[in-house]
């Protein structure tokens, strides 16, 4: 939590900011700009924490961490790009609109057809994919050096 605290705090700030702006549509432009710039500032602090953490590792740990992070970034990008391509080709629409598939029932249960867009889900999806692939990458690359 010490390493990823700023990332978790930024996600909470995004949710709180979005909810507050949704309930206060007459909010001044200046306040909207401040609410929009708080999470990127937290991301910069998170990047600083990760860089400091990486500098404290020895050579083997640093190599494993670097390989795991590169693996996680490339894998998350690949999955997001693939999902975007499947959406563009209309395949995801067929899967999520079918009431016979598990994903279709899930989409109906969460009522994902409302005001939620794909861009609203992109950041949380990216973070979840990155963390999942990072854990997998650490398991793969730690095993290689044992």
mmCIF file of C-alpha atoms in Angstrom:
data_model
loop_
_atom_site.group_PDB
_atom_site.id
_atom_site.type_symbol
_atom_site.label_atom_id
_atom_site.label_comp_id
_atom_site.label_asym_id
_atom_site.label_seq_id
_atom_site.Cartn_x
_atom_site.Cartn_y
_atom_site.Cartn_z
ATOM 1 C CA UNK A 1 0.000 0.000 0.000
ATOM 2 C CA UNK A 2 2.927 2.285 0.665
ATOM 3 C CA UNK A 3 4.100 1.964 -2.944
ATOM 4 C CA UNK A 4 0.700 2.203 -4.625
ATOM 5 C CA UNK A 5 -1.033 4.547 -2.188
ATOM 6 C CA UNK A 6 -1.087 7.476 -4.589
ATOM 7 C CA UNK A 7 -2.593 5.301 -7.331
ATOM 8 C CA UNK A 8 -5.379 4.067 -5.044
ATOM 9 C CA UNK A 9 -5.989 7.610 -3.775
ATOM 10 C CA UNK A 10 -6.215 8.897 -7.353
ATOM 11 C CA UNK A 11 -8.848 6.293 -8.213
ATOM 12 C CA UNK A 12 -10.879 7.358 -5.176
ATOM 13 C CA UNK A 13 -10.438 11.021 -6.167
ATOM 14 C CA UNK A 14 -11.743 10.224 -9.655
ATOM 15 C CA UNK A 15 -14.838 8.508 -8.271
ATOM 16 C CA UNK A 16 -15.541 11.251 -5.709
ATOM 17 C CA UNK A 17 -14.923 13.992 -8.283
ATOM 18 C CA UNK A 18 -17.188 12.358 -10.852
ATOM 19 C CA UNK A 19 -19.973 11.858 -8.307
ATOM 20 C CA UNK A 20 -19.664 15.417 -7.033
ATOM 21 C CA UNK A 21 -19.672 16.887 -10.541
ATOM 22 C CA UNK A 22 -22.650 14.701 -11.481
ATOM 23 C CA UNK A 23 -24.643 16.174 -8.587
ATOM 24 C CA UNK A 24 -23.403 19.758 -9.129
ATOM 25 C CA UNK A 25 -23.797 20.435 -12.832
ATOM 26 C CA UNK A 26 -23.664 24.205 -12.293
ATOM 27 C CA UNK A 27 -20.123 23.976 -10.899
ATOM 28 C CA UNK A 28 -17.765 26.788 -12.022
ATOM 29 C CA UNK A 29 -15.259 25.976 -14.758
ATOM 30 C CA UNK A 30 -12.272 26.755 -12.518
ATOM 31 C CA UNK A 31 -13.394 24.155 -9.958
ATOM 32 C CA UNK A 32 -13.904 21.578 -12.741
ATOM 33 C CA UNK A 33 -10.320 22.173 -13.898
ATOM 34 C CA UNK A 34 -8.996 21.651 -10.368
ATOM 35 C CA UNK A 35 -10.998 18.437 -9.970
ATOM 36 C CA UNK A 36 -9.696 17.215 -13.339
ATOM 37 C CA UNK A 37 -6.032 17.994 -12.529
ATOM 38 C CA UNK A 38 -5.867 16.402 -9.067
ATOM 39 C CA UNK A 39 -5.634 12.748 -10.272
ATOM 40 C CA UNK A 40 -2.797 13.391 -12.800
ATOM 41 C CA UNK A 41 -0.838 15.132 -10.021
ATOM 42 C CA UNK A 42 -1.313 12.025 -7.876
ATOM 43 C CA UNK A 43 -0.136 9.849 -10.781
ATOM 44 C CA UNK A 44 3.095 11.838 -10.947
ATOM 45 C CA UNK A 45 3.623 11.260 -7.218
ATOM 46 C CA UNK A 46 2.956 7.547 -7.755
ATOM 47 C CA UNK A 47 5.534 7.422 -10.567
ATOM 48 C CA UNK A 48 8.041 9.096 -8.234
ATOM 49 C CA UNK A 49 7.353 6.457 -5.552
ATOM 50 C CA UNK A 50 7.844 3.622 -8.041
ATOM 51 C CA UNK A 51 11.121 5.141 -9.278
ATOM 52 C CA UNK A 52 12.410 5.497 -5.700
ATOM 53 C CA UNK A 53 11.397 1.928 -4.941
ATOM 54 C CA UNK A 54 13.171 0.645 -8.070
ATOM 55 C CA UNK A 55 16.368 2.523 -7.113
ATOM 56 C CA UNK A 56 16.424 0.691 -3.774
ATOM 57 C CA UNK A 57 16.474 -2.776 -5.328
ATOM 58 C CA UNK A 58 19.587 -4.807 -6.018
ATOM 59 C CA UNK A 59 20.519 -5.765 -9.593
ATOM 60 C CA UNK A 60 18.573 -9.047 -9.778
ATOM 61 C CA UNK A 61 15.452 -7.641 -8.104
ATOM 62 C CA UNK A 62 15.594 -4.596 -10.361
ATOM 63 C CA UNK A 63 15.825 -6.790 -13.459
ATOM 64 C CA UNK A 64 12.886 -8.948 -12.335
ATOM 65 C CA UNK A 65 10.804 -5.854 -11.472
ATOM 66 C CA UNK A 66 11.620 -4.171 -14.770
ATOM 67 C CA UNK A 67 10.776 -7.294 -16.791
ATOM 68 C CA UNK A 68 7.514 -7.779 -14.858
ATOM 69 C CA UNK A 69 6.487 -4.138 -15.374
ATOM 70 C CA UNK A 70 7.268 -4.217 -19.099
ATOM 71 C CA UNK A 71 5.344 -7.495 -19.408
ATOM 72 C CA UNK A 72 2.359 -5.970 -17.564
ATOM 73 C CA UNK A 73 2.326 -2.797 -19.671
ATOM 74 C CA UNK A 74 2.571 -4.637 -22.996
ATOM 75 C CA UNK A 75 -0.005 -7.277 -21.987
ATOM 76 C CA UNK A 76 -2.521 -4.714 -20.699
ATOM 77 C CA UNK A 77 -2.073 -2.658 -23.871
ATOM 78 C CA UNK A 78 -2.601 -5.772 -26.002
ATOM 79 C CA UNK A 79 -5.819 -6.724 -24.198
ATOM 80 C CA UNK A 80 -7.224 -3.170 -24.352
ATOM 81 C CA UNK A 81 -6.311 -2.844 -28.042
ATOM 82 C CA UNK A 82 -7.909 -6.230 -28.767
ATOM 83 C CA UNK A 83 -11.096 -5.273 -26.915
ATOM 84 C CA UNK A 84 -11.201 -1.969 -28.811
ATOM 85 C CA UNK A 85 -10.811 -3.811 -32.111
ATOM 86 C CA UNK A 86 -13.540 -6.326 -31.190
ATOM 87 C CA UNK A 87 -15.819 -3.434 -30.259
ATOM 88 C CA UNK A 88 -15.090 -1.670 -33.537
ATOM 89 C CA UNK A 89 -15.909 -4.831 -35.503
ATOM 90 C CA UNK A 90 -19.196 -5.228 -33.598
ATOM 91 C CA UNK A 91 -18.291 -8.516 -31.943
ATOM 92 C CA UNK A 92 -18.511 -7.239 -28.357
ATOM 93 C CA UNK A 93 -21.940 -5.758 -29.038
ATOM 94 C CA UNK A 94 -23.216 -9.174 -30.100
ATOM 95 C CA UNK A 95 -21.689 -10.868 -27.049
ATOM 96 C CA UNK A 96 -22.965 -8.327 -24.507
ATOM 97 C CA UNK A 97 -26.438 -7.988 -26.034
ATOM 98 C CA UNK A 98 -27.108 -11.726 -26.107
ATOM 99 C CA UNK A 99 -29.182 -12.806 -23.132
ATOM 100 C CA UNK A 100 -27.900 -16.374 -23.565
ATOM 101 C CA UNK A 101 -24.250 -15.603 -22.796
ATOM 102 C CA UNK A 102 -22.805 -15.074 -19.333
ATOM 103 C CA UNK A 103 -21.485 -11.635 -20.314
ATOM 104 C CA UNK A 104 -24.893 -10.658 -21.662
ATOM 105 C CA UNK A 105 -26.571 -11.628 -18.398
ATOM 106 C CA UNK A 106 -23.877 -9.756 -16.493
ATOM 107 C CA UNK A 107 -24.392 -6.628 -18.614
ATOM 108 C CA UNK A 108 -28.149 -6.826 -18.110
ATOM 109 C CA UNK A 109 -27.680 -7.339 -14.362
ATOM 110 C CA UNK A 110 -25.469 -4.262 -14.024
ATOM 111 C CA UNK A 111 -27.545 -2.235 -16.508
ATOM 112 C CA UNK A 112 -24.476 -1.233 -18.505
ATOM 113 C CA UNK A 113 -26.584 0.298 -21.245
ATOM 114 C CA UNK A 114 -27.190 3.532 -19.316
ATOM 115 C CA UNK A 115 -24.938 6.566 -19.209
ATOM 116 C CA UNK A 116 -21.724 4.551 -18.810
ATOM 117 C CA UNK A 117 -19.441 4.759 -21.831
ATOM 118 C CA UNK A 118 -16.403 2.714 -22.743
ATOM 119 C CA UNK A 119 -14.173 5.625 -21.772
ATOM 120 C CA UNK A 120 -15.597 5.675 -18.240
ATOM 121 C CA UNK A 121 -14.455 2.079 -17.798
ATOM 122 C CA UNK A 122 -11.076 2.415 -19.520
ATOM 123 C CA UNK A 123 -8.975 3.654 -16.574
ATOM 124 C CA UNK A 124 -10.248 1.123 -13.990
ATOM 125 C CA UNK A 125 -9.959 -1.648 -16.577
ATOM 126 C CA UNK A 126 -6.403 -0.578 -17.413
ATOM 127 C CA UNK A 127 -5.375 -0.542 -13.751
ATOM 128 C CA UNK A 128 -6.952 -3.933 -13.055
ATOM 129 C CA UNK A 129 -5.317 -5.460 -16.132
ATOM 130 C CA UNK A 130 -1.946 -3.918 -15.283
ATOM 131 C CA UNK A 131 -2.019 -5.204 -11.695
ATOM 132 C CA UNK A 132 -3.145 -8.673 -12.804
ATOM 133 C CA UNK A 133 -0.418 -8.930 -15.429
ATOM 134 C CA UNK A 134 2.136 -7.492 -12.990
ATOM 135 C CA UNK A 135 1.399 -10.253 -10.486
ATOM 136 C CA UNK A 136 1.597 -12.842 -13.270
ATOM 137 C CA UNK A 137 4.834 -11.296 -14.549
ATOM 138 C CA UNK A 138 6.441 -11.446 -11.112
ATOM 139 C CA UNK A 139 5.506 -15.110 -10.809
ATOM 140 C CA UNK A 140 6.919 -15.885 -14.263
ATOM 141 C CA UNK A 141 10.162 -13.917 -13.935
ATOM 142 C CA UNK A 142 10.850 -14.902 -10.308
ATOM 143 C CA UNK A 143 10.582 -18.517 -11.365
ATOM 144 C CA UNK A 144 13.079 -17.989 -14.163
ATOM 145 C CA UNK A 145 15.826 -16.940 -11.748
ATOM 146 C CA UNK A 146 15.321 -19.641 -9.092
#
